[in-house]
CSV table of C-alpha atoms and ligand atoms in Angstrom, one decimal:
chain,number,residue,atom,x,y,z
A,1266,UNK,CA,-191.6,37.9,42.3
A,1267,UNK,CA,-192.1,41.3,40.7
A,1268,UNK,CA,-195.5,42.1,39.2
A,1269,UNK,CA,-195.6,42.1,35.2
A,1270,UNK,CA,-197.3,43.1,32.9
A,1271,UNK,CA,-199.3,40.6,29.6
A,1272,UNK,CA,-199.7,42.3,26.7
A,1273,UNK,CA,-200.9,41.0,23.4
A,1274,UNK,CA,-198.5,42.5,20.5
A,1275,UNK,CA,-199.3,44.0,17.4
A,1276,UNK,CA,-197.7,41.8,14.7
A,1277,UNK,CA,-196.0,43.2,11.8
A,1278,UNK,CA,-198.0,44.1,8.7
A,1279,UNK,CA,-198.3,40.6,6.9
A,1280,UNK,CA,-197.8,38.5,10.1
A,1281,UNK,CA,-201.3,37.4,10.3
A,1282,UNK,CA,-202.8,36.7,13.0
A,1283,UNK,CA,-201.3,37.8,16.9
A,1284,UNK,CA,-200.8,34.7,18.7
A,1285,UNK,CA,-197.5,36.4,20.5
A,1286,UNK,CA,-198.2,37.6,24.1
A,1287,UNK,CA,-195.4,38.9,25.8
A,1288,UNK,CA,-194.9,38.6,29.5
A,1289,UNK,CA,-192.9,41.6,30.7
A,1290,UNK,CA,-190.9,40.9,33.3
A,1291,UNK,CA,-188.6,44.4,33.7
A,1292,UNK,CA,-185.5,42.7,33.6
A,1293,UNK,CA,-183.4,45.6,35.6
A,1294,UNK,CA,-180.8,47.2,33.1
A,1295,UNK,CA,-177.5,45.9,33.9
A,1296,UNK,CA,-175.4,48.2,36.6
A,1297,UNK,CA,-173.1,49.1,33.4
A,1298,UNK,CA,-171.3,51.6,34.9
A,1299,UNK,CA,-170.8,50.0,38.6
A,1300,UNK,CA,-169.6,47.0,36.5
A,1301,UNK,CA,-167.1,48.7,34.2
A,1302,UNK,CA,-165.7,50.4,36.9
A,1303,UNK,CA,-165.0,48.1,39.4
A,1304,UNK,CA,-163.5,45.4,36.8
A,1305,UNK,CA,-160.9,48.0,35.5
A,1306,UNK,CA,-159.9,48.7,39.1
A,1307,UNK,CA,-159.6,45.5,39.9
A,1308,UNK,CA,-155.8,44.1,40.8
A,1309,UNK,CA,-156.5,41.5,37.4
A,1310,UNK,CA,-158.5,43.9,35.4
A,1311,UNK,CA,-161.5,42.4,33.6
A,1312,UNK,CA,-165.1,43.4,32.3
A,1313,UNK,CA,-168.2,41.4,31.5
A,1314,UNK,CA,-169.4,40.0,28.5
A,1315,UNK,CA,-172.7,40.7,28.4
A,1316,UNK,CA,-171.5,44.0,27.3
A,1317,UNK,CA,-170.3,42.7,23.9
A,1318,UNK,CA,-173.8,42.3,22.9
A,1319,UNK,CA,-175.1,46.3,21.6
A,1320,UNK,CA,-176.0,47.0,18.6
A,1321,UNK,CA,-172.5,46.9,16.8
A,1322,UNK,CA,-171.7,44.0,18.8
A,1323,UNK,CA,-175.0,41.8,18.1
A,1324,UNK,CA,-173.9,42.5,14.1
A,1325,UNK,CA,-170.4,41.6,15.1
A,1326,UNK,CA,-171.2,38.2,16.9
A,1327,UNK,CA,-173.9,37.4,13.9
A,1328,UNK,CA,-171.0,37.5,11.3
A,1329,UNK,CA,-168.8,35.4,13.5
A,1330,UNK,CA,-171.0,32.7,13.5
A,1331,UNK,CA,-170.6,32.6,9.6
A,1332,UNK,CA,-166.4,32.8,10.1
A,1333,UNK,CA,-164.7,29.8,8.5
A,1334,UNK,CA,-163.1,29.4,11.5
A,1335,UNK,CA,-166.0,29.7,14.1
A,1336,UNK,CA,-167.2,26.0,13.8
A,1337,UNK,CA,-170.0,26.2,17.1
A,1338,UNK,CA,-172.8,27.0,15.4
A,1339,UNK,CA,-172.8,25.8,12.1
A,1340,UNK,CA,-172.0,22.4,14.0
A,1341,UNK,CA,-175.1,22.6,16.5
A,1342,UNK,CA,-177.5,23.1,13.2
A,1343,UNK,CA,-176.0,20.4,12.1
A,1344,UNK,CA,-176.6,18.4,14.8
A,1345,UNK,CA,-180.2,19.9,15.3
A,1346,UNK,CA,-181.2,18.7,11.6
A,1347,UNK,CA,-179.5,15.0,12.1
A,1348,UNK,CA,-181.1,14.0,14.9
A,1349,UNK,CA,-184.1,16.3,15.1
A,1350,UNK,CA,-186.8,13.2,15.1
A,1351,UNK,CA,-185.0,11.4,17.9
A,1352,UNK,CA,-184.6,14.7,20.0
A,1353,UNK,CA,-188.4,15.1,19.4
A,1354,UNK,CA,-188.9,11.3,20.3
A,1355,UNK,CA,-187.2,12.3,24.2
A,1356,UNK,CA,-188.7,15.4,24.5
A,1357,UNK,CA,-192.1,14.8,23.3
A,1358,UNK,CA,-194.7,16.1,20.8
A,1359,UNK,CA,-197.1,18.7,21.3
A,1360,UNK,CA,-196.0,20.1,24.7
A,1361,UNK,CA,-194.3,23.3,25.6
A,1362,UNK,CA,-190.9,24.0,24.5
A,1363,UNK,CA,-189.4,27.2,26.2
A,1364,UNK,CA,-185.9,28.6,25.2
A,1365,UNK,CA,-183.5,30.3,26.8
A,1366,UNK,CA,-181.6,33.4,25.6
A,1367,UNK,CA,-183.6,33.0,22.2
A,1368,UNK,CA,-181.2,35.4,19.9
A,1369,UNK,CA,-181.4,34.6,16.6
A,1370,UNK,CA,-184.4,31.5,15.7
A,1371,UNK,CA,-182.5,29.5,13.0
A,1372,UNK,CA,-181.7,26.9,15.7
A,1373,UNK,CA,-185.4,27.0,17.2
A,1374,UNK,CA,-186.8,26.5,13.4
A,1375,UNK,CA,-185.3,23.5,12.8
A,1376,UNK,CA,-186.1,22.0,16.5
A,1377,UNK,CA,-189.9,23.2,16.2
A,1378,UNK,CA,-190.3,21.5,12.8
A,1379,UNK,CA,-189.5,18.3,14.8
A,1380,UNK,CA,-191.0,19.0,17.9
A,1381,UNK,CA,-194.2,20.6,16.6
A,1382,UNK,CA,-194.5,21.6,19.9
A,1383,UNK,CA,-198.4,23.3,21.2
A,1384,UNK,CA,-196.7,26.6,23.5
A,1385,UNK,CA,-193.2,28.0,22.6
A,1386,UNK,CA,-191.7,30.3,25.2
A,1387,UNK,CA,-189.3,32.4,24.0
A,1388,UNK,CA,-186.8,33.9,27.3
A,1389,UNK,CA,-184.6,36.5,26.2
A,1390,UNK,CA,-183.2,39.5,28.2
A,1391,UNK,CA,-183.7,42.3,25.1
A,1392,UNK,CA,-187.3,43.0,24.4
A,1393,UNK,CA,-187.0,44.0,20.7
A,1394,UNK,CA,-185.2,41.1,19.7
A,1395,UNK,CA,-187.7,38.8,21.3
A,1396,UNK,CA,-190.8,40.7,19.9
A,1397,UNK,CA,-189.1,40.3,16.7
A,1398,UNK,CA,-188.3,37.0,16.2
A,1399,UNK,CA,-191.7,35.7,18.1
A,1400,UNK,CA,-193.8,37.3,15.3
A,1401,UNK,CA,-191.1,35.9,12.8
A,1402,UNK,CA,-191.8,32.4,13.8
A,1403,UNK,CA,-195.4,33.1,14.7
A,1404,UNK,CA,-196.1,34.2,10.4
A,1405,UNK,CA,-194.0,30.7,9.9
A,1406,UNK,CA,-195.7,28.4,12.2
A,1407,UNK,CA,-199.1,29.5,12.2
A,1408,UNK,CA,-200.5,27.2,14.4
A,1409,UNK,CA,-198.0,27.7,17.3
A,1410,UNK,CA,-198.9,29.9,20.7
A,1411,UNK,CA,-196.3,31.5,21.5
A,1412,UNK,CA,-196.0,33.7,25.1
A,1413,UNK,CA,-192.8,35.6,25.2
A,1414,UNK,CA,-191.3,36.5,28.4
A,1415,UNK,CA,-188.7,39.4,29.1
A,1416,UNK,CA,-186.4,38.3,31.5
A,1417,UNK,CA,-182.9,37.7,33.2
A,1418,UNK,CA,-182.5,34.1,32.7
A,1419,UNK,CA,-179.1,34.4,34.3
A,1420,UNK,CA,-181.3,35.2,37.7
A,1421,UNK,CA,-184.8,34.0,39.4
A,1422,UNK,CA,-187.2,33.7,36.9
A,1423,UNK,CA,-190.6,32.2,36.9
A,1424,UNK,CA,-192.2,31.6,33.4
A,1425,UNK,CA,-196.2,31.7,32.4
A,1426,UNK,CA,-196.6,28.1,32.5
A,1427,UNK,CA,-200.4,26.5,32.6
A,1428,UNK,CA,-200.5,23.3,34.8
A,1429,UNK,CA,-202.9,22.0,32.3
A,1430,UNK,CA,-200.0,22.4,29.5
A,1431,UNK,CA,-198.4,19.2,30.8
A,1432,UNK,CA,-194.7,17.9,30.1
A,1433,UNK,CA,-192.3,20.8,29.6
A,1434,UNK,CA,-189.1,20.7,28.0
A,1435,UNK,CA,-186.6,23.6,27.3
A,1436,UNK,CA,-183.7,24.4,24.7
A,1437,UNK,CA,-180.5,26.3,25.5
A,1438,UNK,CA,-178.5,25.9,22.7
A,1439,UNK,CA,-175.4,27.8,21.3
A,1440,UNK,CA,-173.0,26.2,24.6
A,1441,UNK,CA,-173.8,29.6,26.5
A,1442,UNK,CA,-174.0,27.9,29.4
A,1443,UNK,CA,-169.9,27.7,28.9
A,1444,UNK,CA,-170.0,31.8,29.5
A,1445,UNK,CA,-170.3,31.0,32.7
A,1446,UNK,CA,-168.0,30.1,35.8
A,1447,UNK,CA,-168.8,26.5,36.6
A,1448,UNK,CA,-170.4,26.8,39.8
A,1449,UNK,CA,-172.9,29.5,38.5
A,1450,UNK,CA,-173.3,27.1,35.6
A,1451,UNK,CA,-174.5,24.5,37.9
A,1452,UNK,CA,-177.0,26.6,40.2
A,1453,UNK,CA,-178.1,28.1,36.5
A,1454,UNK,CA,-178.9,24.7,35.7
A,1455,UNK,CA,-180.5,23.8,39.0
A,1456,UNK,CA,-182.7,26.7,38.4
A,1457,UNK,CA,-183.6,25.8,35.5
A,1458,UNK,CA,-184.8,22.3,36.7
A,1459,UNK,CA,-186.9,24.2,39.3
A,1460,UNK,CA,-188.9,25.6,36.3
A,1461,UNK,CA,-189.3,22.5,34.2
A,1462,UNK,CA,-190.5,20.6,37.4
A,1463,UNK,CA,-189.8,16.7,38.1
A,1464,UNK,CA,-189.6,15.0,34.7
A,1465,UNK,CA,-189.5,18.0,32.5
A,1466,UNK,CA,-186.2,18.0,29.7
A,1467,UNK,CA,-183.6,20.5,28.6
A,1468,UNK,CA,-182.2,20.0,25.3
A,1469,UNK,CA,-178.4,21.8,25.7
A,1470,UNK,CA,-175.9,22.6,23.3
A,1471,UNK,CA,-172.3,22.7,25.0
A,1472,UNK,CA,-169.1,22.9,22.8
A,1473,UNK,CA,-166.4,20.0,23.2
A,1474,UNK,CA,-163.0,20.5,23.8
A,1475,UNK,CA,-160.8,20.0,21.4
A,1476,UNK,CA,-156.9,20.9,19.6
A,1477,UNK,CA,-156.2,24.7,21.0
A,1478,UNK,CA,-154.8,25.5,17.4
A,1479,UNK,CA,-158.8,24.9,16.5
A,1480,UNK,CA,-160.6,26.6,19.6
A,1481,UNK,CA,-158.0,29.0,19.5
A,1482,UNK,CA,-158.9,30.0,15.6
A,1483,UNK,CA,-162.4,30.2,16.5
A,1484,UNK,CA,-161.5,32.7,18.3
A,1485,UNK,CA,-158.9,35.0,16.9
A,1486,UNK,CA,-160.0,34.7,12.9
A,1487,UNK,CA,-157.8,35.5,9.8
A,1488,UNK,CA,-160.2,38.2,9.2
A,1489,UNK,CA,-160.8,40.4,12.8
A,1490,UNK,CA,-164.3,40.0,13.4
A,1491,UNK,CA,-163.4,38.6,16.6
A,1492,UNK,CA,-161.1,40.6,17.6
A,1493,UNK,CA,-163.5,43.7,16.3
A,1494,UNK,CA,-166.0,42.4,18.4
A,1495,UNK,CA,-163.6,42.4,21.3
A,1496,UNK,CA,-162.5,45.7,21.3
A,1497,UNK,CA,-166.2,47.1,20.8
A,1498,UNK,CA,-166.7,46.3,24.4
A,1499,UNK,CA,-164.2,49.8,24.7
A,1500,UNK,CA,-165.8,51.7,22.1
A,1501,UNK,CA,-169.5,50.9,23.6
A,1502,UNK,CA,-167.7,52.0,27.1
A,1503,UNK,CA,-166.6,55.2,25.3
A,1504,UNK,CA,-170.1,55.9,24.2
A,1505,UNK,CA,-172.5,54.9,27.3
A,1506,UNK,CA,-169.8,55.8,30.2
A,1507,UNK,CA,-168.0,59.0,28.9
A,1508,UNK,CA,-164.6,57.5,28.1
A,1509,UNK,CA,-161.4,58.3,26.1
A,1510,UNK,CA,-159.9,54.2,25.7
A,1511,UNK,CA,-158.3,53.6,22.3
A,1512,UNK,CA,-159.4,50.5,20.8
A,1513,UNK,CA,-156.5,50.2,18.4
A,1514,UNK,CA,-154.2,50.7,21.7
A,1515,UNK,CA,-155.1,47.5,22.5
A,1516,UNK,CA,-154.3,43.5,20.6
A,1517,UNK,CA,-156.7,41.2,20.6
A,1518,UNK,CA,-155.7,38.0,22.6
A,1519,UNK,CA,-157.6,34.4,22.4
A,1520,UNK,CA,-155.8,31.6,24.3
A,1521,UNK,CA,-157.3,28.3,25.5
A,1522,UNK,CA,-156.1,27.4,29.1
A,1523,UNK,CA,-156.1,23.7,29.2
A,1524,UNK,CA,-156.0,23.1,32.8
A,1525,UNK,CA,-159.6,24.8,32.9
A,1526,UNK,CA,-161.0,24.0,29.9
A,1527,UNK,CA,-161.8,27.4,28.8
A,1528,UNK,CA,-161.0,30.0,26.0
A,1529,UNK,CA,-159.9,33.3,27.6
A,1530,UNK,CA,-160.7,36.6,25.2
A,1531,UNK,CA,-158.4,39.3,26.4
A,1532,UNK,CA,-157.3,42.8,25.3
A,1533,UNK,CA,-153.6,43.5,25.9
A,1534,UNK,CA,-152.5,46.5,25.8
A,1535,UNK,CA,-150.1,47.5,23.6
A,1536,UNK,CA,-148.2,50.3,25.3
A,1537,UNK,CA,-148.0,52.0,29.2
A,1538,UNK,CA,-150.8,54.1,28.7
A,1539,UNK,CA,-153.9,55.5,30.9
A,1540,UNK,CA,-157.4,56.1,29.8
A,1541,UNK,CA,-160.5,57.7,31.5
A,1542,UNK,CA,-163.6,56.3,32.2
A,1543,UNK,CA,-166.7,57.8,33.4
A,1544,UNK,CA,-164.4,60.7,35.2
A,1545,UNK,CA,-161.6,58.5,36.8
A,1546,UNK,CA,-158.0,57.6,35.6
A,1547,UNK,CA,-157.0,53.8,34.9
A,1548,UNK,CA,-153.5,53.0,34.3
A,1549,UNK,CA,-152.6,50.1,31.9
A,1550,UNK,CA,-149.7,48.8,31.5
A,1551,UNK,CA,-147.3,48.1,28.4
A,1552,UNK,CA,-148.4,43.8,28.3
A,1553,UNK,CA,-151.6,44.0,31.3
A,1554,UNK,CA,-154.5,42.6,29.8
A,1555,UNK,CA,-158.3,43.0,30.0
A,1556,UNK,CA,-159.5,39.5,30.6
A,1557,UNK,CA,-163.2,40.1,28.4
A,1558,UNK,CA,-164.7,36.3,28.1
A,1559,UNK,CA,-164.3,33.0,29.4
A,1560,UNK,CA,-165.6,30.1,27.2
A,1561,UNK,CA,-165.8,26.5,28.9
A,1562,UNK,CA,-165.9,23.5,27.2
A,1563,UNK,CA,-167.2,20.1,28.9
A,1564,UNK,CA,-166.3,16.9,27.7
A,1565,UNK,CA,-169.3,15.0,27.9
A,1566,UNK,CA,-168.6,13.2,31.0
A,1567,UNK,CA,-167.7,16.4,32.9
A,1568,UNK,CA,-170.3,18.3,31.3
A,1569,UNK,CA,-173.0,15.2,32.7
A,1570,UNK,CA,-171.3,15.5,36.1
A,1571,UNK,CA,-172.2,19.1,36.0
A,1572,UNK,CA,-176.0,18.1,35.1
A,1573,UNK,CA,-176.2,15.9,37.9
A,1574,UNK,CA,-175.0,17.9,40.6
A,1575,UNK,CA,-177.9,20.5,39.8
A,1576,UNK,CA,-180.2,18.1,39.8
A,1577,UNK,CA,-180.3,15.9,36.3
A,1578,UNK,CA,-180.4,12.3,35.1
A,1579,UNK,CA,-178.6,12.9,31.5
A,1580,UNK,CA,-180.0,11.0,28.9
A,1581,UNK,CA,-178.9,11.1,25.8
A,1582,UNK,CA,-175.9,12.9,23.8
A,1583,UNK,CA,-175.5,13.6,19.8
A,1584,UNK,CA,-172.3,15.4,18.6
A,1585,UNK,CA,-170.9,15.7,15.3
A,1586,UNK,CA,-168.9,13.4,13.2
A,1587,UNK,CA,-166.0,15.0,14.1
A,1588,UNK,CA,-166.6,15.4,17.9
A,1589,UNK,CA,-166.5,19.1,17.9
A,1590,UNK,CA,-169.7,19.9,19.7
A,1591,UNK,CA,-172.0,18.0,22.0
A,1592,UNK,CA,-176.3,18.7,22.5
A,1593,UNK,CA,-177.5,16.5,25.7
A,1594,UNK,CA,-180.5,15.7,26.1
A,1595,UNK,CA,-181.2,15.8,30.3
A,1596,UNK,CA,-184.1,14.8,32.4
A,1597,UNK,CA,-185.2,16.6,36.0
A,1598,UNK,CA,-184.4,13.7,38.8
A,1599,UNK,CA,-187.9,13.1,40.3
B,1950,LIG,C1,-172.2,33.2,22.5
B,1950,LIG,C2,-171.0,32.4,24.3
B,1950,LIG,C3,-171.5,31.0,22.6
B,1950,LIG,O1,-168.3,31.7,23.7
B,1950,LIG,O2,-168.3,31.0,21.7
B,1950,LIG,C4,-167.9,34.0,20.1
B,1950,LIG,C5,-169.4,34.1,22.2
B,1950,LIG,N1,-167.2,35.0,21.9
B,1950,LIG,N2,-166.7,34.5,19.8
B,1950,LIG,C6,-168.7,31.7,22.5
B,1950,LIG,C7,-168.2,34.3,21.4
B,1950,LIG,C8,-166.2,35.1,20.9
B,1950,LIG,C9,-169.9,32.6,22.2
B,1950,LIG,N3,-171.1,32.4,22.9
C-alpha cells in the first residue's frame, strides 16, 4: 500500500471542536482523457460514469434525487427511518461504522442516530466533499470520532482501523453497487469483506426491479434533469479534453433491458455528424448511441446470491411497502 499522510483538519468556524482526521490516501485522478478516448473509439461507443459527477453534475444528480419520478432515494430514507432500531440491533451499538462513497450525509444521519456508533469512517474518492460533510456531522454529533479516509473504494483499499475498536460494520447505501458490471460487483463486495474481517456487517442499499414504465421514468423525467445530467458528461469533455461535441446534437435515451436487469443511459445522436476530441476526429452516426450508465437491479434472491459468492451469509432484508427498493443487511462468512 502507498504511504499516506494523517492530518487533523481545521473545522469550520462554529464547528467546535476537531475530532475529524483525515487519512489521505492520493486516490490517483482518473485517466480522463485515456478513458474518453478509447470509449468513443470503441466499435460500441461508450464512456464512464464516474465522469457525470463534476461540479455541474454533482448539482445535477442532487436535484434528481428530489424528481417526482426518481423514487431510489427518497425510498432508502424511508427505509433507513423505519427500521433504523432493528438495523442497529444486527449491526451493533457503539462500534465503528465506515461508509462507502459518503456523498451527501442525509442517509448516514439517520443510521448514526440509531447506531450511535463510537468511530465513523467516512470513504469517499473527492476530498472536499468528505472534509465537508465530516465536520457537518462532527458539529451534529459531538461525541462521534470520526477519521476520514481519501480513497478509491472501487480499488484496494485499506482503512485506519484499531484492532482494539472491535466489531466493524459498513454502509453502502444509494444501490451504487448496481453501477457496476456484476462480476466487479462481486469482487467489490469480496473486497469489502476483506476489510470488515470475519464477522464484521455491511448494511447495502440495492434498488429492486420493478415495471420498466417506472425504472424507465426514473430515468428520463418530465422535466430533463436527467437527461441534463446526461449530456453534461459532453460538455465536462468539452471543457477538460479540448472538444467541440454538441450536447443538444444528441437525445437523451433511458431504457431498461430486462434480460439483464439493468437501466442503460444513452445519448443518441440525432444526426450523421463528427465531433473532435482532445485533437482527433469521431464520427457518429445519424441513430449510434453513447451507452453512458448501466444501473442493475437485484431481486433479492439474486442480489443474496451475489453476496454469497463474495464471501457473505445474508441476513436480513427490509424494503418498502411497495417493494421498490431493498437494504440487506449481510454478515462476513467466518
Ligand atoms: C448514483 C448510481 C445510484 O444509478 O440510479 C441517477 C445514478 N443516474 N440517474 C442510479 C443515476 C441517473 C444513480 N446512482
Amino acid at each position: 500500500m502507498r504511504a499516506h499522510a494523517t492530518a487533523r483538519t481545521t473545522p469550520r468556524e462554529g464547528h467546535g471542536v476537531a475530532r475529524v482526521r483525515l487519512h489521505d490516501h492520493h486516490p490517483a485522478p482518473a485517466d480522463v482523457r485515456g478513458e474518453v478516448l478509447a470509449g468513443l473509439a470503441a466499435p460500441a461507443k461508450h464512456l464512464p460514469p464516474k465522469l457525470f459527477y463534476d461540479e455541474a453534475g454533482s448539482r445535477l444528480f442532487d436535484a434528481i434525487t428530489e424528481l417526482p419520478e426518481y423514487y431510489p432515494t427518497r425510498t432508502e430514507i424511508g427505509i433507513l427511518q423505519a427500521h433504523g432500531a432493528e438495523m442497529a440491533a444486527r449491526l451493533g451499538r457503539g462500534r465503528v461504522l465506515i461508509e462507502l462513497g459518503s456523498g451527501s450525509s442525509r442517509k448516514i444521519q439517520t443510521l448514526l442516530a440509531a447506531l450511535q456508533p463510537r468511530v465513523y469512517v467516512p470513504v469517499d474518492i473527492s476530498r472536499e466533499h468528505l472534509l465537508e460533510s465530516a465536520h457537518a456531522l462532527a458539529a451534529r454529533f459531538p461525541t462521534l470520532e470520526i477519521q476520514a479516509v481519501c480513497a478509491d473504494y472501487s480499488g484496494p483499499f485499506a482503512l485506519p482501523l484499531d484492532p482494539t475498536w472491535g466489531g466493524l460494520a459498513a454502509f453502502f447505501p444509494g444501490s451504487s453497487i448496481g453501477n457496476f458490471e456484476p462480476d466487479q460487483a462481486r469482487r467489490l463486495l469480496g473486497r469489502i469483506a476483506a476489510v470488515l474481517g470475519a464477522g464484521g456487517r455491511l448494511l447495502i442499499g440495492v434498488d429492486l426491479p420493478k415495471d420498466p414504465a417506472v425504472l424507465e421514468a426514473a430515468y428520463d423525467d418530465a422535466q430533463g434533469v436527467t437527461a441534463a445530467f446526461n449530456r453534461n458528461l459532453l460538455t465536462r469533455i468539452n471543457r477538460e479534453l479540448g472538444g467541440d461535441l454538441d450536447p443538444q446534437a444528441f437525445d437523451h435515451l433511458a431504457r431498461f433491458d430486462t434480460e439483464r436487469s439493468r437501466v442503460e443511459m444513452h445519448l443518441v445522436s440525432r444526426l450523421d455528424q463528427q465531433a473532435r476530441v482532445a485533437g482527433e476526429v469521431f464520427r457518429f452516426r445519424r441513430g449510434e448511441t453513447i451507452h453512458t450508465e448501466s444501473s442493475y437491479k437485484y431481486a433479492i434472491a439474486a442480489f443474496q446470491r451475489l453476496a454469497q459468492a463474495a464471501g457473505f451469509v445474508p441476513e436480513q432484508v427490509w424494503t418498502d411497502p411497495h417493494q421498490r427498493f431493498s437494504v440487506h443487511c449481510l454478515r462476513v462468512d467466518s
